[in-house]
PDB file of C-alpha atoms in Angstrom:
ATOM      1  CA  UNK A 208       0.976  -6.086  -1.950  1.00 34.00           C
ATOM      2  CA  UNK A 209       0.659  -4.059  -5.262  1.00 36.00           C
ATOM      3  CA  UNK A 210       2.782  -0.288  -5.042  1.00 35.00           C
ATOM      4  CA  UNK A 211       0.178   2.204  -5.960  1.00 37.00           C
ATOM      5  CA  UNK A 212       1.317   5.852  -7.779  1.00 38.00           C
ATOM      6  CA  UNK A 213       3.992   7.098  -9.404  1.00 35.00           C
ATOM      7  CA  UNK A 214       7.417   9.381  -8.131  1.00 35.00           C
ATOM      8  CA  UNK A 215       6.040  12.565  -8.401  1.00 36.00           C
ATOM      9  CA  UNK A 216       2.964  12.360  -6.571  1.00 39.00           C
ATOM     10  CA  UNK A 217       2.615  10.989  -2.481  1.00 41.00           C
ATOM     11  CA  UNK A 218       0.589   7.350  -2.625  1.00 46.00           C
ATOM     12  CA  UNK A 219      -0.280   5.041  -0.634  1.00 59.00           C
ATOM     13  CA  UNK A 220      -3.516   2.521   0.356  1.00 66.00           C
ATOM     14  CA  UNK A 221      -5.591   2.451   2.568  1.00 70.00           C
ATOM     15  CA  UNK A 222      -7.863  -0.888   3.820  1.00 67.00           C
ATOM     16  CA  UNK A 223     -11.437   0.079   4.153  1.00 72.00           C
ATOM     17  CA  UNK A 224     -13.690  -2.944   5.440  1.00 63.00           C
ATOM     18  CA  UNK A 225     -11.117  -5.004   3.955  1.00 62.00           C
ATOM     19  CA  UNK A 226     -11.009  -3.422   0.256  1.00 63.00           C
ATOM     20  CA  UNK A 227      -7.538  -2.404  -1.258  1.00 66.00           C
ATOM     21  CA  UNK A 228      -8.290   1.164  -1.865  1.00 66.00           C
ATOM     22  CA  UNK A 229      -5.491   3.326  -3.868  1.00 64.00           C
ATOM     23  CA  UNK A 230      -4.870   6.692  -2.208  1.00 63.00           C
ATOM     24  CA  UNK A 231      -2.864   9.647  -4.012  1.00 55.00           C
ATOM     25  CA  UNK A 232      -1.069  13.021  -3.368  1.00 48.00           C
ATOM     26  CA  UNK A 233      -2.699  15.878  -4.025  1.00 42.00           C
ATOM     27  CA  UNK A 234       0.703  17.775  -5.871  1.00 45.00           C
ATOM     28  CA  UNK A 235       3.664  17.537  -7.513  1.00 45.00           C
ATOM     29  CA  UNK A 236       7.019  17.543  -6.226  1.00 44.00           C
ATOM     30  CA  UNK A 237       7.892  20.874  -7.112  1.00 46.00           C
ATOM     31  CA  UNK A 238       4.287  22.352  -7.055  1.00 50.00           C
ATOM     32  CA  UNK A 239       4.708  23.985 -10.101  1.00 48.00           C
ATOM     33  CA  UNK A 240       2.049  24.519 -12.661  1.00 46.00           C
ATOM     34  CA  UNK A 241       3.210  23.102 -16.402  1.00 41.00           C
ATOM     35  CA  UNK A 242       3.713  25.138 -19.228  1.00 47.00           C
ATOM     36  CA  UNK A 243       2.749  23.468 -22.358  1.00 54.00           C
ATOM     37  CA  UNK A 244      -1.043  23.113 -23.389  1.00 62.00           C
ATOM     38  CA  UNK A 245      -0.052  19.497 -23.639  1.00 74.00           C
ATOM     39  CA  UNK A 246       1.550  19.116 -20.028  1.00 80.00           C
ATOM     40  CA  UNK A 247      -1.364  20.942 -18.756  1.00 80.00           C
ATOM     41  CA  UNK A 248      -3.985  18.442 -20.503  1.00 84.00           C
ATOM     42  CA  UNK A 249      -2.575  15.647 -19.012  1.00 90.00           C
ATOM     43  CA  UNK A 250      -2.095  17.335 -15.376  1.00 90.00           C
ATOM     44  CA  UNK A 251      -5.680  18.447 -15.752  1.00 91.00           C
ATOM     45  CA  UNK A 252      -6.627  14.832 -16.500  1.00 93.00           C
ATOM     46  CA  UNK A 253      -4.697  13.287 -13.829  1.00 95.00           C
ATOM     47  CA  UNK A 254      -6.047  15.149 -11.465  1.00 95.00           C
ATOM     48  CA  UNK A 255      -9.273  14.710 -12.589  1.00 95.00           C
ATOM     49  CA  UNK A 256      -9.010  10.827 -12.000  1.00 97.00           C
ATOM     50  CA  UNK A 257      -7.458  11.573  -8.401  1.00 96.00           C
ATOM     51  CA  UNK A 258     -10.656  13.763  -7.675  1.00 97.00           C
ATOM     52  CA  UNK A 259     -12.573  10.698  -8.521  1.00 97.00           C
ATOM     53  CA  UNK A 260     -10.371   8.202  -6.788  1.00 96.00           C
ATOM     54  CA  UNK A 261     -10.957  10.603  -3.776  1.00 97.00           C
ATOM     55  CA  UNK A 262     -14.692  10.819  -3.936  1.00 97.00           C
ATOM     56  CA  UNK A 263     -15.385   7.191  -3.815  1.00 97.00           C
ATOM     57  CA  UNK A 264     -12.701   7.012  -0.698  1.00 95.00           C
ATOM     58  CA  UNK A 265     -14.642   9.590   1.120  1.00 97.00           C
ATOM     59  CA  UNK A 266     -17.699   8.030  -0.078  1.00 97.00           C
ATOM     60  CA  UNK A 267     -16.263   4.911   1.289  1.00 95.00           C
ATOM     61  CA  UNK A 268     -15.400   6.298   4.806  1.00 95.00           C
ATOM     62  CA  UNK A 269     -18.554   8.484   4.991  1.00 95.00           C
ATOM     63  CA  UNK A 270     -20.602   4.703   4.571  1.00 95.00           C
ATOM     64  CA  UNK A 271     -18.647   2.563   6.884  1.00 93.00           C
ATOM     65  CA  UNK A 272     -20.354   0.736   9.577  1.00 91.00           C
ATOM     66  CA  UNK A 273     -18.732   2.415  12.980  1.00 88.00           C
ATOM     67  CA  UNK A 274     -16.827  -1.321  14.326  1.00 90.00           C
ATOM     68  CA  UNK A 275     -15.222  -1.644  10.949  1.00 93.00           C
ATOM     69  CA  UNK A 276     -11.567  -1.284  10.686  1.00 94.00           C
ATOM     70  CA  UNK A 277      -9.316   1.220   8.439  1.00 95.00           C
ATOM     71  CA  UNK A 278      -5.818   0.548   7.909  1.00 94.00           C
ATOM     72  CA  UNK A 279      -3.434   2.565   6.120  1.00 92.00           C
ATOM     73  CA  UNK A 280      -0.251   1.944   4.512  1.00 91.00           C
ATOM     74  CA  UNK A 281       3.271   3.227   5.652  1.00 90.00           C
ATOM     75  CA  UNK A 282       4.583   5.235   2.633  1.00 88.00           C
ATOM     76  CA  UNK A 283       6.933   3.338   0.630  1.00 92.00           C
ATOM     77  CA  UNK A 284       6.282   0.216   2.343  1.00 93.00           C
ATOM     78  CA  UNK A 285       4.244  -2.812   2.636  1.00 93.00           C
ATOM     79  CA  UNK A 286       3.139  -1.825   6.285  1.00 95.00           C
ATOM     80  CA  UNK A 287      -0.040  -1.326   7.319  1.00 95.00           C
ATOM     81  CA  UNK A 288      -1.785   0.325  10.799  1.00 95.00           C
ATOM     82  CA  UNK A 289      -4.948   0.506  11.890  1.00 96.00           C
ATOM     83  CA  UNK A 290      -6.011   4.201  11.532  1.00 95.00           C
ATOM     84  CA  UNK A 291      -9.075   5.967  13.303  1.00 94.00           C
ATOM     85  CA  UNK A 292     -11.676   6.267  10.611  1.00 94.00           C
ATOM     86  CA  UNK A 293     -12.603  10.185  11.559  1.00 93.00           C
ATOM     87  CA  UNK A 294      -8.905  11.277  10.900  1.00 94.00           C
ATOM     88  CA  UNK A 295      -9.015   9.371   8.109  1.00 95.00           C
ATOM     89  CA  UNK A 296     -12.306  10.500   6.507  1.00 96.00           C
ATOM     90  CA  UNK A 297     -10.883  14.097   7.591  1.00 96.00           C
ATOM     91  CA  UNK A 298      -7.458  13.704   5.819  1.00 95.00           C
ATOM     92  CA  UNK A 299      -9.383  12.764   2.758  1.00 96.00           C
ATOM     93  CA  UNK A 300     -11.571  15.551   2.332  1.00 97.00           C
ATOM     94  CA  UNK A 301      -8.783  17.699   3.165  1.00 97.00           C
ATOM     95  CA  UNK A 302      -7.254  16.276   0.122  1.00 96.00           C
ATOM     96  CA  UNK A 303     -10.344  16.202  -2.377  1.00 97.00           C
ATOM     97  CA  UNK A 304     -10.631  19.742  -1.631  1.00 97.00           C
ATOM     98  CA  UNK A 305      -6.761  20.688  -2.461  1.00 97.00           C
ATOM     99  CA  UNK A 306      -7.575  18.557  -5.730  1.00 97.00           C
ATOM    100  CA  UNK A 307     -10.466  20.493  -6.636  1.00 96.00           C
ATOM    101  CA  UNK A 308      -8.776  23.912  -5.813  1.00 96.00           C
ATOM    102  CA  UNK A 309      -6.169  22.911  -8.044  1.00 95.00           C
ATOM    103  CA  UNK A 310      -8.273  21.617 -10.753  1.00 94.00           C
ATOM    104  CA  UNK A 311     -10.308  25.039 -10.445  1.00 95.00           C
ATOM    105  CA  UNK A 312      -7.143  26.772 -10.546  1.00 93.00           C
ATOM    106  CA  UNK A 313      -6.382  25.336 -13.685  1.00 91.00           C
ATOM    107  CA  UNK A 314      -9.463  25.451 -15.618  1.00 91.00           C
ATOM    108  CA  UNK A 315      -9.376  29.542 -14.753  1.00 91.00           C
ATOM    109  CA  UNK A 316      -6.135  29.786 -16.008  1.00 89.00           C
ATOM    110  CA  UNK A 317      -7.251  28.022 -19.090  1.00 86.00           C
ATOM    111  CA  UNK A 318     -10.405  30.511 -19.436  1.00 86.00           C
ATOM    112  CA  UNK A 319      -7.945  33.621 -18.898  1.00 86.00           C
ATOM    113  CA  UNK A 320      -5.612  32.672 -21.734  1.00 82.00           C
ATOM    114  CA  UNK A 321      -8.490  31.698 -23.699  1.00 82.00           C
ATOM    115  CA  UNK A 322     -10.297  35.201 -23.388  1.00 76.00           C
ATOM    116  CA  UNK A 323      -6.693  37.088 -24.459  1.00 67.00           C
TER     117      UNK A 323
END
């Protein structure tokens, strides 16, 4: 098995209908926002791609025949369990819609300090 992510961010996969998909965190360890325009172009574009990556999970979940399988992966490990596909759809959501807070969050910060 591949590892998936990086250290500041919570990954993992999960197995839907028997395709690898890559799952990530929605923060950072600390949960702090970055200072520099720079720092905050690449967090803004990182969690862009996550946003994506989580669409096409949910997507993924939302289209799955009801007697497939879902497995996910232990954190930090190469083990896998079968998950219930509801919880997991759920989680995901859950997720995409941190993502997009914090994505929102950080576009409106960008418009206040452009407007000053």
């Amino acid at each position: 098995m591949r590892s998936v992510g990086d250290a500041r961010s919570l990954s993992s996969v999960v197995h839907i209908g028997g395709v690898e998909m890559p799952v990530s965190g929605a923060r950072s360890e600390d949960g702090t926002a970055l200072g520099s325009t720079d720092s905050s172009a690449v967090h803004k574009e990182e969690l862009s791609l996550k946003i994506k990556e989580q669409k096409i999970i949910v997507d993924e979940l939302s289209n799955l025949k009801k007697n497939r399988k879902v497995y996910s992966q232990q954190q930090n490990s190469n083990i896998f369990f079968l998950a219930d596909r509801t919880e997991m759809l759920s989680e995901r959501k859950n997720v995409l819609d941190e993502l997009k807070k914090e994505y929102q969050e950080i576009e409106n910060l960008e418009k206040t300090k452009i407007k000053k």
